[in-house]
Amino acid sequence: MTREEIGNGSEDMVIDECEPEGRERNSVPDEFNANYLKVYYGKLFPHADIFKWMSYGNDGKHPACDQSYFSRREFSYTLDNDIYLRYQSFNSASELENSIKEKCPFKIDIGPVYSVDPAKRHAYAQTGDNVFTPVERELVFDIDITDYDDVRYCCSGADVCLDCWPLMTVAIKVIDTSLRDDFGFNHILWVFSGRRGVHCWVCDGKARRLTNEQRASIAEYFRVYKGNENSLKMVSFTGLALHPFLARSYTEVLKDFFESKLLLSQKLFSAEERYEKILEMIPDESITSELRGKWQENKRSSISKEDTNVVRWQQLKHILQSGRLKAQGLRRCVEEIVFSFTYPRIDMEVSKHMNHLLKAPFCVHPKTGRVCVPIDPNCCEEFDPTAVPTLSKLLEEMNVGALRPDVDNAEWDRTSLGKSIRFFRSSFLQPLLKSCKEEIENSYNAKLQHSKNSMSW
Amino acid sequence: MEIYGYQRKALHSDAISTLPLYRSAPPLDVRLEDFELFAIDRLRVLKGISDGLSRGKKPEEIDNLAKDLWKANMRHPEASEVVNKDIISHFVLRLVYCRTEDLRKWFLSMETALFRYRFRLESAEAQRALMAEFDLPYKAVSNSEFESMKDNLGQVARSIGQPLTPADTKFYTVPFEEVPELVAGRRVFVHKGHAYVAMNQVVSLVATQFRSHLSKALILTNRKWTSSIREQEKDRLTPIVEALCTSYLGPDYSEPREFAEISIRDIDQIAMSSFPLCMRHLFEKLREDHHLKHGGRMQLGLFLKGVGLKLDDALAFWKAEFSQKVGAERFDKEYAYSIRHNYGREGKRTDYTPFSCQKIISSTPGVGDHHGCPYRHFSEENLRAALGKMRVNSRAVEDVMDKVRNRHYQLACTLTFEAVHGTSCDAGINHPNQYFSESQKVVQSKVSI
């Protein structure tokens, strides 16, 4: 090969040592577009699993199965040109699959199960006896890292990195534990939102049947921030003790995370404007000026090998927790500071209303190309949002896989999506469906028993 | 519930407590008079609570307020009739307040607040009995379970500033979704889907049930009202029901209050300084014509009673005027009786209450009558002249006329008061005796300086 030939032959892919670095035959440019999406929906998106999930066991043959259940569920599509289609409903798995493949939506949202098929909603009234209204909907939560912008210095806005992502990890741990231990829920799915947050789907029958008021009460139970930009303190603990839920969250998750991770990754005390923010939360002039004095002089000479942030936090804690303080506002100041930085910040409106639409798992995020994959709450510290498979990567993997046809396995199993789908099935879907089956059978048997009893003399 | 003329059957109550749940209309006979009167008494209680709530009173203050209001208004001379009055008044008010969304919302809130207060006063046994009546899925926490939960329960109690005392060992578990308010406020320990509710929090549970039941009942009542009752009762109950929700409920001035009784010597001077226009007019006409027709006699006569004129003075006063026209004998024969009647000394012995603005405004003076509300019933010319005689400045007169044109008669009177006395009257005039007592306050304070 002469130089000229290489220069001119850029159209031809030649496999030999002279090939330009980094270009492999199977590589797919990192983008998000309709063509890629078409392949994704054609070969990778788990249509059947979504159908089985949304059916909650009603797609079976048991006489108590409600054949209309799946068709009363609302889906909505956001199409390529920002066209938004609401009240989509389907009567079967294949209808769902064909529709998605055909329309190729950039985003799929899942809404509630209504009293009637959404397609027929115009025949029904809004109030009165014959109504079109939500009757079931998962209890959902949406946590977005932009809500933490006032306490993270490494990124802002849509960016996320491994220094601030752990805030999401902490949120998952706190909320997941509470949903299981306090509220008794079992079938909980955590999903990466594709860019900068997480969603939670609580799918127990009891959760799906909660009213708006009951959903709001759970969201309020989880809420700790009561201030706004104008208040100095967003978190205020006035009682003689912390509620057991908050105390447990503090001792099991928040305290350690704050002291060993966040303090250092965000360098919370390293600069004056940063530590002033924390000093603002202490309602005692003498204490804040004492600390300020210590830190201002310390700026120049730092002989200690220990990290400044750790040292200053210790100093602050020492003063606030020393026995001589009895003042009301200071009793729980340390906890208040830790909570302000680390405690989960959920979007209240998403959780409170049955008719709120939420993005379906396994969608691809248009801005990042990443798939909304499930997160295992038991090892959520290991989840890395920057390593989540992207659409282009998956297509690449499929190309590679195409060279080694493995007829029996599904396409997705040969890609990094395989792991996510297997996890979705084994940890979430199968236990859920088993429980649904039992519920359907039990309620059927109970009804039979009841009618037998009422027929007796 | 049958509404009639006379007898009543007592309600046989099996409940331990005297707190009715108003589940269904009881089989009682009610006198038409009581139909309205009982409802008005209960309405005083509810409006008093509403007032307290809108002034931002705290829950303990509302409790005390409710207690005083109930004691003052819901008594009955016959002890056995107290429960009946409670039940009857509630059901009558259901008719009144079922008719629009706003009315229902108001009634629901006030009745629930009242229920909460009354429930709290019941004994623990009575409370448990009530909970059972509501079919609440609560379970008492056994001693052993309490022991194992004690630390957590104590911690929750301390977190809401209500530490447990050794007496507080009674807890109940309920599915958490039954107590959304308590969960939202983190006021209960929640474990595996169960909320651990303290005895004092049980009120919240029960109140929610009460409210939801009443809410459904009101919708049904509204349907029945619109579809049949309103038409059937158009000559009897419907007018009463429709008037009830706009009733005046302030002090009724049936007992003269803080200030000294007036005597007939002072009356002319006091009339000039402190009577509202309606009464000034009647008074002047009486002095002028030595006579007033029936409507005027009632309106002025009862007003004077409310102002503190004693029966003997009243008789002397009216006699002095009337005998100039009809002679002393005829006065004794034809008019004295009705004055005594007004003071409750004759016939039924009802102590009549002075008319409120609402009542006066809605009266219909005919030819030769001088009662009613001048702001409504006078021509513009006459009203301007009358205001001029009261020395209201021209700027204020314009303001008053503006109110009159928009039919805000009480506001017009309030503006007059303010112009005459040089002070503001924030509460607004809604009773002639109120005008009088407010006026006297201003006058007395000027005197004492």
mmCIF file with all atom_site columns, C-alpha atoms in Angstrom, chain A residues 77 101 199 205 250 351:
data_model
loop_
_atom_site.group_PDB
_atom_site.id
_atom_site.type_symbol
_atom_site.label_atom_id
_atom_site.label_alt_id
_atom_site.label_comp_id
_atom_site.label_asym_id
_atom_site.label_entity_id
_atom_site.label_seq_id
_atom_site.pdbx_PDB_ins_code
_atom_site.Cartn_x
_atom_site.Cartn_y
_atom_site.Cartn_z
_atom_site.occupancy
_atom_site.B_iso_or_equiv
_atom_site.pdbx_formal_charge
_atom_site.auth_seq_id
_atom_site.auth_comp_id
_atom_site.auth_asym_id
_atom_site.auth_atom_id
_atom_site.pdbx_PDB_model_num
ATOM 1 C CA . TYR A 1 77  ? -45.861 8.396  23.311 1.00 0.00 ? 77  TYR A CA 1
ATOM 2 C CA . LYS A 1 101 ? -42.294 -0.765 16.479 1.00 0.00 ? 101 LYS A CA 1
ATOM 3 C CA . HIS A 1 199 ? -37.528 6.417  39.455 1.00 0.00 ? 199 HIS A CA 1
ATOM 4 C CA . GLY A 1 205 ? -51.717 -4.504 44.921 1.00 0.00 ? 205 GLY A CA 1
ATOM 5 C CA . TYR A 1 250 ? -29.367 8.931  59.940 1.00 0.00 ? 250 TYR A CA 1
ATOM 6 C CA . SER A 1 351 ? -46.143 10.761 43.810 1.00 0.00 ? 351 SER A CA 1
#
